[in-house]
Amino acid sequence: MNAELTIKSAIHETLPTVFGYLGIGIAFGLVGHAAGLSPLMIFLMSAIIYGGSAQFITVSLLAAGSPILSIVAATFLINSRMILLSLTIAPYFKRKSLADNIFIGTLLTDESFALGMNKLNYTAGELNFPWLNTANLIAYLTWVSASLIGGLLGNFIQNPERFGLDFAIVAMFIGLLYLQVIADKSLNYLLQITVIAVTLVLTYLGMIIIPSSLLVLVVTIIGCLLGVSLKKIWPQTH
Amino acid sequence: MSTFNYTILTILGCGLVTWLSRVLPFVLLKKFSLSETVLEYLNFVPIVIMSALWFSSLFTQHLGHLPTINWPNLIASGPTLLSAILSKNLLVIVIVGVVSLGLIRLIIGA
């Protein structure tokens, strides 16, 4: 990454993540096909819901014939971490027009969020519309077309799990997490490692009582609270 | 209701709520500002949320009981993290991750 906030630098910096989204998008299309959805419906789900891993839950509930309202509620809850991501990144666009803000928000995703947060470490805390919008558009187009490809490939591929494609998104988060930790100068390195360890414990313990649809959200809310508290008592060495 | 209408209505409903989760914070923060305390809190969101997404894939949930370890995902995380440290390149990291899990599943025959 560099300090340039241009469309060109955004393309250059987003392209490596395309493979992660391709993998999970194709996996989603295959799962949708296996659940009996047509390629058109798979395409529409990815284009309209744009919920990443949340869509896997939507599909399984659809296949089970659950009531519409309960599917909508479940999808909202799983995807509600996006509220936190939007809250975190929105202040960088405060001076932009409302239309720009709505457009950025509409296509924001975990991946462009993480890239944006990473980018801040190189740009002295600046983000702009062309850069993030390009990262958003690439992620969106990749997700939608990969889902469609997966839906069409569904006729030929049985048992998609054996290719390990479902791990693409996890691998991407591991990579983005590592890159964030080594690039973020605003938080002490050891403090970050401690917060990650705390998150591991929270995730493990949380699984006992928190339904999977809410797990990531609840763990994030509590993890950040503990992070702030730890920072307050952390020895000031930097 | 036909299956077609049921599916379309579900997609539109889900689309509306996921869109609102992404867009409303942007619209509200045009009008309001966040306090220093909240900004400090949000500063932790990136690492915590990415860790949570990773760690939640390392266990299998059994509500009311301790989760069990998802060994294939845990083992695949090793080479993935190592490739992150060595390459610092997302493309490499994702390929190493997918190939690792694919190989593990091939070996254990799952």
PDB file of C-alpha atoms in Angstrom, chain B:
ATOM      1  CA  MET B   1     -47.858 -17.910  -2.283  1.00  0.00           C
ATOM      2  CA  SER B   2     -45.779 -19.277  -5.157  1.00  0.00           C
ATOM      3  CA  THR B   3     -42.185 -20.310  -4.532  1.00  0.00           C
ATOM      4  CA  PHE B   4     -41.114 -17.544  -6.898  1.00  0.00           C
ATOM      5  CA  ASN B   5     -42.943 -14.814  -4.950  1.00  0.00           C
ATOM      6  CA  TYR B   6     -41.779 -16.253  -1.621  1.00  0.00           C
ATOM      7  CA  THR B   7     -38.145 -16.199  -2.728  1.00  0.00           C
ATOM      8  CA  ILE B   8     -38.348 -12.729  -4.306  1.00  0.00           C
ATOM      9  CA  LEU B   9     -40.066 -11.186  -1.277  1.00  0.00           C
ATOM     10  CA  THR B  10     -37.496 -12.735   1.043  1.00  0.00           C
ATOM     11  CA  ILE B  11     -34.647 -11.394  -1.080  1.00  0.00           C
ATOM     12  CA  LEU B  12     -36.164  -7.887  -1.154  1.00  0.00           C
ATOM     13  CA  GLY B  13     -36.813  -7.909   2.618  1.00  0.00           C
ATOM     14  CA  CYS B  14     -33.302  -9.119   3.417  1.00  0.00           C
ATOM     15  CA  GLY B  15     -31.868  -6.626   0.925  1.00  0.00           C
ATOM     16  CA  LEU B  16     -33.668  -3.744   2.608  1.00  0.00           C
ATOM     17  CA  VAL B  17     -32.402  -4.551   6.117  1.00  0.00           C
ATOM     18  CA  THR B  18     -28.808  -5.217   5.062  1.00  0.00           C
ATOM     19  CA  TRP B  19     -28.812  -1.985   3.033  1.00  0.00           C
ATOM     20  CA  LEU B  20     -30.128  -0.008   6.015  1.00  0.00           C
ATOM     21  CA  SER B  21     -27.397  -1.457   8.282  1.00  0.00           C
ATOM     22  CA  ARG B  22     -24.758  -0.181   5.885  1.00  0.00           C
ATOM     23  CA  VAL B  23     -26.286   3.172   4.936  1.00  0.00           C
ATOM     24  CA  LEU B  24     -28.008   4.535   8.075  1.00  0.00           C
ATOM     25  CA  PRO B  25     -24.763   5.125  10.022  1.00  0.00           C
ATOM     26  CA  PHE B  26     -23.455   7.207   7.082  1.00  0.00           C
ATOM     27  CA  VAL B  27     -26.677   9.267   6.934  1.00  0.00           C
ATOM     28  CA  LEU B  28     -26.809   9.810  10.706  1.00  0.00           C
ATOM     29  CA  LEU B  29     -23.136  10.758  11.013  1.00  0.00           C
ATOM     30  CA  LYS B  30     -23.661  13.491   8.403  1.00  0.00           C
ATOM     31  CA  LYS B  31     -25.816  15.205  11.047  1.00  0.00           C
ATOM     32  CA  PHE B  32     -24.243  14.072  14.297  1.00  0.00           C
ATOM     33  CA  SER B  33     -20.661  13.685  15.476  1.00  0.00           C
ATOM     34  CA  LEU B  34     -19.255  10.895  17.577  1.00  0.00           C
ATOM     35  CA  SER B  35     -17.560  11.736  20.871  1.00  0.00           C
ATOM     36  CA  GLU B  36     -13.858  11.019  21.426  1.00  0.00           C
ATOM     37  CA  THR B  37     -14.791   8.106  23.682  1.00  0.00           C
ATOM     38  CA  VAL B  38     -16.891   6.458  20.975  1.00  0.00           C
ATOM     39  CA  LEU B  39     -14.193   7.043  18.351  1.00  0.00           C
ATOM     40  CA  GLU B  40     -11.626   5.440  20.648  1.00  0.00           C
ATOM     41  CA  TYR B  41     -13.998   2.494  21.025  1.00  0.00           C
ATOM     42  CA  LEU B  42     -14.509   2.176  17.259  1.00  0.00           C
ATOM     43  CA  ASN B  43     -10.727   2.205  16.828  1.00  0.00           C
ATOM     44  CA  PHE B  44     -10.759  -1.405  18.051  1.00  0.00           C
ATOM     45  CA  VAL B  45     -13.452  -2.584  15.635  1.00  0.00           C
ATOM     46  CA  PRO B  46     -11.140  -3.668  12.766  1.00  0.00           C
ATOM     47  CA  ILE B  47      -8.912  -6.047  14.712  1.00  0.00           C
ATOM     48  CA  VAL B  48     -11.673  -7.359  16.978  1.00  0.00           C
ATOM     49  CA  ILE B  49     -14.160  -8.057  14.176  1.00  0.00           C
ATOM     50  CA  MET B  50     -11.585  -9.736  11.942  1.00  0.00           C
ATOM     51  CA  SER B  51     -10.343 -11.862  14.843  1.00  0.00           C
ATOM     52  CA  ALA B  52     -13.925 -12.789  15.765  1.00  0.00           C
ATOM     53  CA  LEU B  53     -14.711 -13.820  12.175  1.00  0.00           C
ATOM     54  CA  TRP B  54     -11.555 -15.944  12.112  1.00  0.00           C
ATOM     55  CA  PHE B  55     -11.893 -17.515  15.564  1.00  0.00           C
ATOM     56  CA  SER B  56     -15.583 -18.352  15.114  1.00  0.00           C
ATOM     57  CA  SER B  57     -14.548 -20.599  12.205  1.00  0.00           C
ATOM     58  CA  LEU B  58     -12.122 -22.509  14.456  1.00  0.00           C
ATOM     59  CA  PHE B  59     -14.854 -24.005  16.645  1.00  0.00           C
ATOM     60  CA  THR B  60     -18.062 -25.895  16.186  1.00  0.00           C
ATOM     61  CA  GLN B  61     -20.866 -24.571  18.329  1.00  0.00           C
ATOM     62  CA  HIS B  62     -22.976 -26.704  20.682  1.00  0.00           C
ATOM     63  CA  LEU B  63     -25.265 -24.230  22.462  1.00  0.00           C
ATOM     64  CA  GLY B  64     -25.242 -24.848  26.214  1.00  0.00           C
ATOM     65  CA  HIS B  65     -21.960 -26.768  26.013  1.00  0.00           C
ATOM     66  CA  LEU B  66     -18.307 -25.976  25.334  1.00  0.00           C
ATOM     67  CA  PRO B  67     -17.573 -25.648  21.617  1.00  0.00           C
ATOM     68  CA  THR B  68     -15.410 -28.308  19.973  1.00  0.00           C
ATOM     69  CA  ILE B  69     -12.362 -27.504  17.868  1.00  0.00           C
ATOM     70  CA  ASN B  70     -12.774 -27.491  14.098  1.00  0.00           C
ATOM     71  CA  TRP B  71      -9.430 -29.228  13.449  1.00  0.00           C
ATOM     72  CA  PRO B  72      -9.287 -28.837   9.636  1.00  0.00           C
ATOM     73  CA  ASN B  73      -9.841 -25.066   9.902  1.00  0.00           C
ATOM     74  CA  LEU B  74      -7.427 -24.745  12.835  1.00  0.00           C
ATOM     75  CA  ILE B  75      -4.671 -26.666  11.036  1.00  0.00           C
ATOM     76  CA  ALA B  76      -5.247 -24.748   7.773  1.00  0.00           C
ATOM     77  CA  SER B  77      -4.898 -21.487   9.721  1.00  0.00           C
ATOM     78  CA  GLY B  78      -1.254 -22.345  10.462  1.00  0.00           C
ATOM     79  CA  PRO B  79       0.141 -22.194   6.909  1.00  0.00           C
ATOM     80  CA  THR B  80      -2.252 -19.324   6.167  1.00  0.00           C
ATOM     81  CA  LEU B  81      -0.880 -17.192   9.007  1.00  0.00           C
ATOM     82  CA  LEU B  82       2.668 -18.172   8.112  1.00  0.00           C
ATOM     83  CA  SER B  83       2.104 -17.120   4.496  1.00  0.00           C
ATOM     84  CA  ALA B  84       0.728 -13.789   5.784  1.00  0.00           C
ATOM     85  CA  ILE B  85       3.897 -13.168   7.783  1.00  0.00           C
ATOM     86  CA  LEU B  86       6.194 -14.223   4.929  1.00  0.00           C
ATOM     87  CA  SER B  87       4.426 -12.720   1.922  1.00  0.00           C
ATOM     88  CA  LYS B  88       2.250  -9.863   3.270  1.00  0.00           C
ATOM     89  CA  ASN B  89       0.284 -10.480   0.044  1.00  0.00           C
ATOM     90  CA  LEU B  90      -3.466 -11.184   0.260  1.00  0.00           C
ATOM     91  CA  LEU B  91      -3.591 -13.166  -2.959  1.00  0.00           C
ATOM     92  CA  VAL B  92      -0.872 -15.530  -1.736  1.00  0.00           C
ATOM     93  CA  ILE B  93      -2.527 -15.794   1.683  1.00  0.00           C
ATOM     94  CA  VAL B  94      -5.917 -16.766   0.228  1.00  0.00           C
ATOM     95  CA  ILE B  95      -4.438 -19.328  -2.169  1.00  0.00           C
ATOM     96  CA  VAL B  96      -2.338 -20.908   0.607  1.00  0.00           C
ATOM     97  CA  GLY B  97      -5.441 -21.030   2.837  1.00  0.00           C
ATOM     98  CA  VAL B  98      -7.694 -22.676   0.254  1.00  0.00           C
ATOM     99  CA  VAL B  99      -5.039 -25.172  -0.870  1.00  0.00           C
ATOM    100  CA  SER B 100      -4.205 -26.050   2.770  1.00  0.00           C
ATOM    101  CA  LEU B 101      -7.816 -26.810   3.671  1.00  0.00           C
ATOM    102  CA  GLY B 102      -8.366 -28.666   0.392  1.00  0.00           C
ATOM    103  CA  LEU B 103      -5.301 -30.861   1.105  1.00  0.00           C
ATOM    104  CA  ILE B 104      -6.316 -31.473   4.717  1.00  0.00           C
ATOM    105  CA  ARG B 105      -9.773 -32.617   3.602  1.00  0.00           C
ATOM    106  CA  LEU B 106      -8.201 -34.811   0.946  1.00  0.00           C
ATOM    107  CA  ILE B 107      -5.934 -36.447   3.531  1.00  0.00           C
ATOM    108  CA  ILE B 108      -8.599 -37.043   6.184  1.00  0.00           C
ATOM    109  CA  GLY B 109     -11.039 -38.067   3.469  1.00  0.00           C
ATOM    110  CA  ALA B 110     -13.850 -35.793   4.645  1.00  0.00           C
TER     111      ALA B 110
END
